[in-house]
XYZ file of C-alpha atoms in Angstrom:
657
model
C -16.725 111.249 -59.029
C -18.047 110.807 -55.414
C -21.385 111.500 -53.526
C -22.356 111.220 -49.866
C -25.734 110.640 -48.224
C -27.836 113.819 -47.932
C -25.371 115.890 -49.913
C -23.583 115.636 -53.222
C -19.852 114.945 -53.163
C -17.543 113.795 -55.936
C -14.226 112.011 -55.862
C -11.981 111.745 -58.885
C -8.358 110.896 -59.527
C -5.914 113.590 -60.593
C -2.865 111.351 -60.445
C -1.807 108.177 -58.643
C 0.919 105.737 -57.625
C 1.420 101.929 -57.978
C -0.369 98.927 -56.523
C -1.428 95.292 -56.877
C -4.109 93.746 -54.670
C -6.231 90.732 -53.770
C -9.005 89.562 -51.400
C -10.074 87.095 -48.665
C -13.197 85.526 -47.307
C -13.655 82.899 -44.639
C -15.546 79.758 -45.593
C -14.984 76.051 -45.116
C -16.042 72.713 -46.555
C -14.317 70.280 -44.209
C -16.880 69.977 -41.438
C -14.724 67.536 -39.504
C -11.861 70.036 -39.308
C -13.458 73.495 -39.296
C -17.020 74.606 -38.721
C -18.166 78.182 -39.213
C -21.740 78.408 -38.005
C -23.967 81.449 -38.441
C -25.801 81.977 -35.143
C -28.045 84.925 -36.042
C -31.368 83.325 -35.136
C -33.274 83.096 -31.863
C -31.703 85.783 -29.677
C -33.340 87.588 -26.771
C -32.964 91.351 -26.381
C -33.552 93.773 -23.507
C -32.943 97.519 -23.401
C -31.366 98.659 -20.144
C -29.364 97.268 -17.224
C -30.662 95.153 -14.360
C -30.643 96.658 -10.891
C -27.698 94.453 -9.875
C -25.381 95.687 -12.680
C -23.674 98.369 -10.627
C -20.131 99.001 -11.831
C -20.635 97.184 -15.143
C -19.293 99.679 -17.674
C -16.150 99.972 -19.798
C -14.728 103.201 -18.399
C -15.776 106.533 -16.946
C -16.747 108.993 -19.683
C -16.736 112.786 -19.674
C -20.060 114.353 -18.768
C -21.778 115.979 -21.741
C -23.374 119.296 -20.841
C -23.786 120.828 -24.304
C -25.587 118.867 -27.009
C -25.193 121.590 -29.629
C -26.544 120.113 -32.843
C -25.705 123.068 -35.098
C -21.956 122.547 -35.463
C -20.733 122.973 -39.040
C -19.370 119.679 -40.379
C -15.832 120.961 -40.984
C -15.457 122.559 -37.553
C -11.993 121.960 -36.122
C -11.806 118.747 -34.098
C -10.608 119.749 -30.641
C -12.268 117.398 -28.135
C -9.758 115.848 -25.723
C -10.217 113.260 -23.010
C -9.631 114.825 -19.596
C -11.131 112.004 -17.529
C -8.648 109.650 -15.860
C -10.179 106.669 -14.090
C -9.237 103.243 -12.790
C -12.796 101.969 -12.533
C -14.872 99.961 -14.956
C -14.059 96.773 -16.844
C -11.486 98.232 -19.234
C -8.605 96.252 -17.708
C -10.475 92.989 -18.389
C -11.443 94.001 -21.942
C -8.058 95.284 -23.156
C -6.462 91.784 -23.378
C -8.888 91.043 -26.232
C -6.623 93.294 -28.329
C -3.412 91.325 -27.749
C -3.454 89.399 -31.041
C -3.203 92.742 -32.825
C -0.474 94.372 -30.728
C 2.892 93.750 -32.357
C 5.180 94.091 -29.324
C 4.583 91.252 -26.816
C 5.936 93.470 -24.049
C 2.938 95.745 -24.583
C 0.369 92.964 -24.309
C -2.234 93.477 -21.615
C -2.404 91.121 -18.644
C -5.883 90.252 -17.485
C -6.461 90.962 -13.787
C -7.810 88.366 -11.411
C -11.520 88.200 -10.835
C -14.696 87.872 -12.868
C -16.454 91.246 -12.971
C -20.125 90.987 -13.765
C -20.215 87.306 -12.906
C -22.960 87.869 -10.342
C -25.170 90.034 -12.574
C -28.529 88.384 -13.147
C -28.508 88.843 -16.936
C -25.371 86.691 -17.412
C -26.641 83.677 -15.437
C -27.531 80.449 -17.220
C -30.754 80.094 -15.248
C -31.976 83.668 -15.777
C -35.511 83.727 -17.219
C -35.387 85.849 -20.392
C -38.684 84.562 -21.795
C -40.241 88.030 -21.501
C -37.436 89.688 -23.437
C -37.913 90.675 -27.063
C -37.329 87.745 -29.424
C -35.127 88.896 -32.322
C -32.850 87.682 -35.086
C -29.567 89.299 -36.004
C -28.487 91.606 -37.540
C -30.438 93.957 -35.272
C -30.594 97.743 -34.887
C -32.585 98.616 -31.790
C -32.859 102.320 -32.664
C -34.320 102.324 -36.165
C -37.907 101.709 -35.064
C -37.865 105.054 -33.246
C -39.499 107.160 -32.071
C -37.709 110.234 -33.403
C -36.613 112.866 -30.908
C -37.941 116.372 -31.453
C -36.990 119.826 -30.265
C -33.760 121.482 -29.237
C -31.138 119.871 -26.990
C -32.607 116.431 -27.673
C -30.947 113.363 -26.190
C -29.872 112.452 -29.725
C -29.681 115.285 -32.231
C -30.126 115.486 -35.966
C -26.492 114.716 -36.655
C -27.040 111.212 -35.270
C -30.491 110.802 -36.796
C -32.668 111.836 -33.804
C -33.235 108.153 -33.129
C -32.816 106.420 -29.721
C -29.375 104.918 -30.284
C -28.207 105.731 -26.759
C -28.109 103.492 -23.730
C -27.452 99.893 -22.771
C -28.752 96.813 -24.545
C -28.362 93.135 -23.610
C -28.460 90.111 -25.916
C -28.721 86.486 -24.779
C -28.534 83.176 -26.657
C -27.821 79.535 -25.865
C -25.266 77.918 -28.160
C -24.919 74.301 -29.219
C -21.797 72.641 -27.800
C -21.611 68.843 -27.879
C -19.222 66.264 -26.405
C -17.748 65.981 -29.922
C -16.397 69.516 -29.475
C -14.120 68.496 -26.620
C -10.526 69.234 -27.506
C -11.459 71.869 -30.085
C -10.954 75.617 -29.987
C -14.279 77.446 -30.135
C -14.446 81.133 -31.043
C -17.185 83.749 -31.122
C -16.776 85.980 -34.198
C -18.771 89.224 -34.164
C -18.719 91.228 -37.391
C -19.967 94.415 -35.723
C -21.652 95.453 -32.468
C -22.423 99.089 -31.639
C -20.723 99.622 -29.215
C -18.455 98.870 -26.186
C -19.279 95.167 -26.458
C -18.712 92.929 -23.420
C -19.300 89.180 -23.626
C -19.998 86.642 -20.879
C -20.245 82.872 -21.342
C -21.812 80.797 -18.589
C -21.392 83.740 -16.219
C -17.700 84.286 -17.072
C -16.468 87.534 -18.601
C -14.734 86.468 -21.837
C -13.730 89.869 -23.212
C -15.008 92.534 -25.565
C -14.273 95.259 -28.097
C -15.207 98.959 -27.775
C -15.098 100.144 -31.416
C -18.491 99.360 -32.874
C -17.387 99.198 -36.506
C -14.607 96.622 -36.221
C -15.039 92.858 -36.383
C -13.552 90.855 -33.510
C -13.050 87.354 -32.132
C -13.216 85.999 -28.583
C -11.987 82.584 -27.444
C -14.833 80.784 -25.664
C -12.901 77.560 -25.112
C -11.886 78.005 -21.433
C -15.486 78.667 -20.381
C -17.380 75.945 -22.276
C -19.536 73.248 -20.696
C -19.963 69.936 -22.507
C -22.712 68.571 -20.278
C -25.398 71.245 -20.571
C -26.477 74.556 -22.056
C -23.926 77.251 -22.818
C -25.323 80.725 -22.310
C -23.937 83.776 -24.115
C -24.754 87.220 -22.721
C -23.602 90.354 -24.547
C -23.848 93.863 -23.155
C -23.611 96.909 -25.439
C -23.368 100.502 -24.254
C -23.998 103.064 -26.974
C -23.309 106.668 -25.908
C -25.031 109.698 -27.351
C -22.810 112.535 -28.610
C -20.499 109.860 -30.038
C -20.839 110.301 -33.793
C -21.449 112.788 -36.600
C -23.921 110.495 -38.407
C -26.411 107.758 -37.575
C -24.350 104.889 -36.112
C -27.169 102.496 -35.379
C -27.273 100.453 -32.187
C -27.010 96.796 -31.303
C -25.476 93.706 -32.893
C -26.049 95.027 -36.389
C -23.892 92.553 -38.330
C -23.506 88.774 -38.437
C -22.309 86.622 -35.535
C -20.530 83.308 -36.064
C -19.419 80.341 -33.982
C -16.137 78.933 -35.289
C -15.013 75.466 -34.175
C -11.510 74.319 -35.132
C -8.850 71.885 -34.043
C -6.221 73.337 -31.686
C -3.793 73.701 -34.612
C -5.500 75.815 -37.258
C -5.185 78.748 -39.628
C -5.351 81.845 -37.429
C -8.068 84.488 -37.558
C -7.798 86.307 -40.926
C -4.662 84.208 -41.242
C -3.929 84.386 -44.964
C -2.574 87.184 -47.127
C -2.747 86.638 -50.887
C -1.170 89.148 -53.256
C -0.147 89.155 -56.901
C 2.704 90.650 -58.921
C 4.101 90.551 -62.447
C 0.527 90.460 -63.682
C -0.207 90.050 -67.382
C -2.656 88.205 -69.585
C -0.179 85.343 -69.948
C 0.899 84.845 -66.316
C 0.894 86.199 -62.778
C 2.908 85.415 -59.670
C 0.761 84.885 -56.583
C 2.392 85.176 -53.156
C 0.755 83.576 -50.124
C 1.299 84.018 -46.403
C -0.458 81.583 -44.068
C -0.373 82.123 -40.310
C -0.910 78.909 -38.348
C -1.858 78.980 -34.672
C -1.008 76.168 -32.246
C -3.199 76.084 -29.135
C -2.563 72.392 -28.452
C -0.184 72.895 -25.534
C 2.753 71.128 -27.212
C 4.990 71.604 -30.249
C 3.470 70.284 -33.466
C 4.852 69.529 -36.922
C 2.302 70.346 -39.602
C 2.158 70.216 -43.380
C 0.412 73.012 -45.296
C -0.944 72.432 -48.802
C -2.689 75.212 -50.748
C -4.449 74.791 -54.087
C -5.896 77.558 -56.257
C -9.303 77.229 -57.915
C -11.112 79.464 -60.363
C -14.602 80.524 -59.254
C -17.804 81.096 -61.194
C -20.301 83.927 -60.682
C -21.876 82.090 -57.733
C -18.424 81.675 -56.137
C -18.405 77.941 -56.800
C -15.100 76.244 -57.505
C -14.746 75.517 -61.215
C -11.325 73.924 -61.634
C -7.922 73.743 -60.011
C -5.464 76.042 -61.754
C -2.355 75.855 -59.554
C -0.819 74.459 -56.366
C 1.563 76.194 -54.012
C 4.593 74.161 -52.912
C 3.773 72.112 -49.826
C 5.416 73.324 -46.612
C 6.307 71.469 -43.424
C 6.913 73.516 -40.292
C 7.245 73.047 -36.549
C 5.126 75.314 -34.367
C 5.860 75.721 -30.686
C 3.114 75.301 -28.131
C 0.781 78.296 -27.831
C 2.573 80.100 -30.637
C 1.980 81.169 -34.239
C 4.062 80.534 -37.338
C 3.945 82.166 -40.770
C 4.415 80.098 -43.920
C 5.429 81.872 -47.143
C 5.076 80.458 -50.656
C 4.589 81.546 -54.264
C 3.192 80.111 -57.474
C 2.931 81.252 -61.094
C -0.540 81.031 -62.635
C -0.620 80.761 -66.403
C -3.207 82.694 -68.442
C -4.935 84.127 -65.353
C -8.485 85.433 -65.461
C -7.917 88.966 -64.219
C -10.066 90.979 -61.841
C -11.104 94.380 -63.179
C -14.006 96.852 -63.121
C -16.842 96.543 -65.663
C -17.810 97.324 -68.310
C -14.431 97.026 -70.013
C -13.160 94.277 -67.672
C -14.549 91.403 -65.609
C -14.208 90.901 -61.821
C -12.896 87.323 -61.942
C -12.203 85.666 -58.598
C -10.128 82.741 -57.355
C -10.030 80.712 -54.146
C -6.851 79.602 -52.390
C -7.808 76.533 -50.342
C -5.306 75.806 -47.569
C -5.311 72.388 -45.892
C -3.289 71.647 -42.766
C -2.167 68.081 -42.048
C -0.961 66.570 -38.778
C 0.362 63.002 -38.846
C -1.080 62.607 -42.332
C -4.621 63.629 -41.334
C -6.343 66.840 -42.347
C -6.927 69.082 -39.337
C -8.051 72.327 -40.987
C -9.308 73.676 -44.300
C -9.443 77.407 -44.954
C -10.616 79.173 -48.118
C -9.288 82.607 -49.108
C -11.016 84.283 -52.032
C -8.916 86.760 -54.002
C -8.463 88.405 -57.371
C -5.473 88.750 -59.663
C -4.880 92.223 -61.034
C -2.480 95.105 -61.165
C -3.137 98.768 -60.501
C -0.821 101.524 -61.590
C -1.378 105.119 -60.574
C 0.160 107.716 -62.816
C 0.290 111.266 -61.342
C -0.640 112.704 -64.733
C -2.544 110.007 -66.634
C -4.505 108.562 -63.709
C -5.464 104.992 -62.850
C -4.617 101.903 -64.900
C -6.180 98.563 -63.978
C -4.361 95.684 -65.653
C -2.640 98.299 -67.845
C -5.998 99.652 -69.042
C -7.070 103.229 -68.173
C -10.027 103.505 -65.788
C -11.663 106.795 -64.879
C -12.662 106.771 -61.215
C -16.275 107.877 -60.701
C -17.047 107.229 -57.071
C -19.187 107.979 -54.051
C -18.707 108.269 -50.299
C -21.011 105.782 -48.611
C -21.918 105.460 -44.938
C -22.766 102.082 -43.443
C -26.510 102.458 -42.814
C -29.226 101.382 -45.240
C -31.562 104.355 -44.906
C -34.950 103.396 -43.491
C -33.645 99.877 -42.787
C -31.136 101.296 -40.329
C -27.663 99.974 -39.651
C -28.605 96.271 -39.533
C -26.802 94.829 -42.531
C -28.944 93.355 -45.287
C -27.096 91.851 -48.231
C -29.839 92.373 -50.802
C -30.384 95.992 -49.742
C -26.660 96.679 -50.003
C -26.524 94.977 -53.391
C -29.453 97.105 -54.561
C -27.593 100.245 -53.500
C -24.625 99.172 -55.597
C -26.864 98.384 -58.558
C -28.389 101.870 -58.405
C -24.962 103.464 -58.076
C -23.707 101.517 -61.078
C -26.752 102.586 -63.090
C -25.835 106.240 -62.526
C -22.249 105.607 -63.630
C -20.494 104.966 -60.320
C -17.566 102.537 -60.269
C -15.887 103.351 -56.925
C -16.757 103.721 -53.231
C -15.014 105.331 -50.300
C -16.163 103.643 -47.077
C -16.976 106.751 -45.056
C -15.641 106.797 -42.381
C -15.344 103.361 -40.834
C -14.828 99.683 -41.675
C -17.798 98.288 -43.619
C -19.574 94.986 -43.250
C -17.474 92.105 -44.641
C -20.367 91.187 -46.917
C -20.315 94.633 -48.528
C -16.722 94.051 -49.596
C -17.741 90.634 -50.913
C -20.251 92.486 -53.086
C -17.753 95.071 -54.320
C -15.386 92.237 -55.231
C -18.059 90.321 -57.109
C -19.513 93.380 -58.853
C -16.181 94.978 -59.692
C -16.305 98.243 -57.723
C -13.111 100.020 -56.671
C -12.884 100.750 -52.934
C -11.010 103.067 -50.604
C -11.318 101.307 -47.242
C -11.355 103.737 -44.311
C -11.164 103.157 -40.554
C -11.220 106.349 -38.434
C -13.084 109.661 -38.390
C -10.966 110.956 -35.505
C -7.788 110.160 -33.581
C -6.725 111.717 -30.272
C -8.657 114.918 -30.953
C -12.369 114.193 -31.110
C -15.182 115.776 -33.084
C -17.906 114.944 -30.581
C -17.565 114.598 -26.795
C -17.860 110.790 -26.689
C -16.445 109.591 -30.009
C -13.435 107.363 -30.736
C -10.884 109.812 -29.297
C -11.724 108.464 -25.825
C -10.266 105.047 -26.670
C -7.769 105.925 -29.424
C -4.666 105.704 -27.170
C -5.487 102.150 -26.065
C -7.047 100.747 -29.222
C -5.675 102.449 -32.352
C -3.057 99.768 -33.042
C -5.336 96.790 -32.488
C -8.193 98.360 -34.429
C -5.957 99.259 -37.366
C -4.239 95.868 -37.593
C -7.546 93.995 -37.255
C -9.095 96.185 -39.962
C -6.255 95.579 -42.427
C -6.002 91.831 -41.794
C -9.723 91.316 -42.216
C -9.924 93.167 -45.528
C -6.544 92.969 -47.251
C -7.360 90.091 -49.627
C -10.255 91.959 -51.272
C -9.286 92.885 -54.846
C -11.782 95.739 -54.858
C -9.731 97.658 -52.277
C -7.253 99.968 -54.001
C -6.107 102.050 -51.007
C -6.292 102.312 -47.225
C -7.465 105.463 -45.465
C -6.598 105.718 -41.780
C -8.279 109.052 -41.084
C -10.822 111.623 -42.206
C -10.466 115.359 -41.523
C -8.741 114.633 -38.222
C -7.876 117.325 -35.694
C -4.202 116.403 -35.838
C -3.951 118.354 -39.106
C -3.817 121.458 -36.927
C -1.071 120.358 -34.541
C 1.985 120.497 -36.826
C 4.723 117.986 -35.954
C 2.701 116.483 -33.095
C -0.147 115.551 -35.422
C 2.241 114.345 -38.113
C 3.790 111.925 -35.614
C 0.375 110.379 -34.959
C -0.181 110.093 -38.708
C 3.220 108.448 -39.147
C 2.441 105.950 -36.383
C -0.778 104.870 -38.092
C 0.843 104.898 -41.525
C 3.579 102.560 -40.304
C 1.025 100.138 -38.851
C -0.874 100.032 -42.135
C 2.282 99.408 -44.173
C 3.442 96.669 -41.787
C 0.177 94.848 -42.392
C 0.021 95.533 -46.146
C 2.748 97.202 -48.195
C 1.028 96.554 -51.539
C -1.449 99.432 -51.323
C -1.037 103.165 -50.714
C -2.034 104.522 -47.301
C -3.490 107.959 -46.719
C -5.808 110.165 -44.673
C -8.256 112.688 -46.119
C -7.334 116.320 -45.451
C -9.579 119.378 -45.289
C -7.064 121.709 -43.600
C -3.447 120.515 -43.951
C -1.554 122.448 -46.619
C 1.228 121.222 -48.944
C 3.989 122.693 -46.798
C 2.685 121.223 -43.526
C 4.314 118.096 -42.010
C 1.010 116.201 -41.906
C 0.735 116.056 -45.708
C 4.170 114.487 -46.104
C 3.130 111.303 -44.295
C 0.739 110.158 -47.045
C 1.375 107.912 -50.041
C -1.414 109.656 -51.900
C -2.931 113.087 -51.317
C -6.624 112.839 -50.410
C -8.270 116.269 -50.430
C -11.693 117.060 -48.998
C -12.935 120.273 -50.677
C -9.488 121.892 -50.616
C -8.878 121.144 -54.277
C -11.617 123.497 -55.457
C -11.192 125.856 -52.496
C -13.215 126.207 -49.297
C -15.408 129.300 -48.728
C -13.498 130.758 -51.638
C -16.244 132.453 -53.716
C -17.740 135.910 -52.960
C -21.014 134.420 -51.725
C -19.119 132.636 -48.905
C -17.214 135.693 -47.659
C -19.451 136.234 -44.612
C -18.999 132.678 -43.304
C -16.574 131.648 -40.580
C -14.401 128.540 -40.745
C -11.681 127.075 -42.948
C -10.978 129.260 -45.973
C -8.614 128.231 -48.758
C -8.057 129.004 -52.405
C -8.031 126.068 -54.872
C -5.084 123.860 -53.876
C -4.791 121.276 -56.628
C -1.889 123.151 -58.289
C -0.032 123.721 -55.004
C -0.263 120.079 -53.929
C 0.777 118.868 -57.369
C 3.777 121.191 -57.350
C 4.827 120.012 -53.875
C 4.194 116.308 -54.542
C 4.601 115.794 -58.316
C 4.988 112.016 -57.970
C 1.970 111.431 -55.720
C -1.661 110.779 -56.464
C -4.022 113.655 -55.796
C -7.465 112.270 -55.072
C -10.516 114.401 -54.419
C -11.958 112.199 -51.699
C -14.838 114.604 -50.995
C -15.906 117.414 -53.259
C -18.825 119.669 -54.224
C -21.407 118.968 -51.463
C -24.268 120.622 -53.315
C -27.830 120.488 -52.018
C -31.057 120.459 -54.026
C -34.669 119.307 -54.097
C -35.466 117.729 -57.445
C -37.941 119.719 -59.547
C -38.036 122.698 -57.157
C -36.835 126.161 -58.186
C -36.481 129.114 -55.834
C -36.165 132.687 -57.131
C -34.284 134.937 -57.384
C -31.288 132.854 -58.435
C -27.793 133.608 -57.124
C -25.590 135.527 -59.549
C -22.499 133.442 -58.724
C -21.762 129.925 -59.998
C -21.596 128.693 -56.374
C -23.287 129.912 -53.180
C -24.072 128.588 -49.688
C -27.716 127.744 -49.185
C -29.644 129.887 -46.695
C -33.220 130.921 -46.018
C -32.709 133.906 -48.322
C -30.512 132.297 -50.991
C -31.654 129.118 -52.666
C -33.607 127.889 -49.656
C -37.348 127.715 -48.996
C -37.630 127.722 -45.174
C -41.391 127.157 -45.215
C -41.339 123.955 -47.259
C -37.760 122.955 -46.338
C -36.719 122.925 -50.011
C -33.460 123.823 -51.720
C -33.507 125.092 -55.284
C -32.583 122.470 -57.876
C -30.104 124.516 -59.884
C -27.100 122.699 -58.352
C -25.637 126.068 -57.374
C -26.271 125.882 -53.640
C -23.992 124.075 -51.233
C -23.107 123.312 -47.644
C -21.034 126.048 -45.989
C -17.768 124.301 -46.849
C -18.858 123.120 -50.304
C -18.749 124.270 -53.911
C -20.909 123.713 -56.968
C -19.808 121.203 -59.617
C -19.167 124.136 -61.958
C -16.687 125.620 -59.496
C -15.086 122.227 -58.889
C -14.380 121.600 -62.544
C -13.269 125.191 -63.079
C -10.579 124.682 -60.437
């Protein structure tokens, strides 16, 4: 079953398909070959632009004239980008996506010039001593104050907190003469949003989508005889989300130092097949990057270790066959290998199973010397989805009881805190939850580490909208340029996590309404997902598309938001406008008898614990209002679990459907 913040939602499996999965994390022990340094401490922060920052923005945005904050959540997404501009820094930022664009002919070429290089905030000698001294992760908006009144700069849908505007972060990084000849990368796990990065006054690149993790190559701009100054500009628009997005560098930031020949970013893919208690076949793909400027012959050796509960290596259990390969200058090469592990410790959800983890440790050798060591954590397990019997993990039935979870941590804001996230999972487990849908964006990498270790099942989701937006300044503005890079980066980062059972590439998108045109967009995203990982089903959650529509056909599994039990389908909802459907579980099952039907959002009841408002509605499900179930004076909702959002239904109605 599945719940969402501020309203009750259930998700449960009605049938499913087939899958085996695994998981990755980036760590390293060989300090001489690879260093991954957390650089969260001792940053300086300033809200706003300097007076000399004219023209420093990503792209021209549409002007927002209506900040209507009373839009019903399932209103049809119909925002389109009508602004065409050739100004801003977009042309310099787009090349940051090239590693995740499959066709080299579509790679972006960086223009000449160094925009922003003369801005005071990016200079090494700029005095930032009066700026706020902070540590990351950081959410500049959570401390408030809250906006009040109608037509506020940031409305209730985004938390009425000051997320909007520009913020700058500065930090000096430690680069020594010993780093000469190495490749040095800046890895940002999440920055909200439209990140642009300068090093020593040089524009390095950036990434607009605030939820995705990204890497920038600092190597060409490093100085080995003095301080190296990082300056990061974020530009967080209002009217850009349907929930509280947070603001700032709200996840971890890393400095990665490697030799020129190294395992590429998120460069391993570990998956398992033929899984049983007696043996399992583990397949490994390693992508090696050569930035040395000449062809190199390298040897790759990967050993598999079992891990204990603290993720410490216990013992070696297998070795992949060693591989020798030649890699051309400034190119990448994939190495494929397989190994059979005897009597594997399987990953599975508690309480009936244990979430056992392994580490594949890949070492690269050049001329007999180790040049890189890269650890990929993963799990061995099988998942089978039966359209009638449901989910089987390692051939054992598991009833999915899940929640939708947004990325913020309540009063702590969006700044990720591992213990707070772990506490959330502990509370969810206590109430019987064993699954999470990441609504509706990529989560922090550390959250997936927790779901792996604790044994939760995960649907990993990336987009809330595509080309047709839900708010004036949301992701639809950059979807045409960034959907491929964002999707590939998302999959590569997360695909080794055993907790992930399916990919979701959309939530209630406007393309459901546009027949074949929308289905083509869905197919494009589906194909990208399957190119990056064909071991898991790919889907998008639907609140409008019907069984006979082309959009529904593009999914491996059928994710339904409220349509299963019917939307505005009971007598008490007859006066409401919006989507209206009868219960559609039977129709979808008849149309797609071999596909999973998953209720990815359901119910959406509202209540205030211990509060009862009379008279009580006669129906088993009714929309809350000031006259039905609601107490407008005290802002309460009756606790009978009968009253719902406009598009919702009570649990009684859900199970009756």
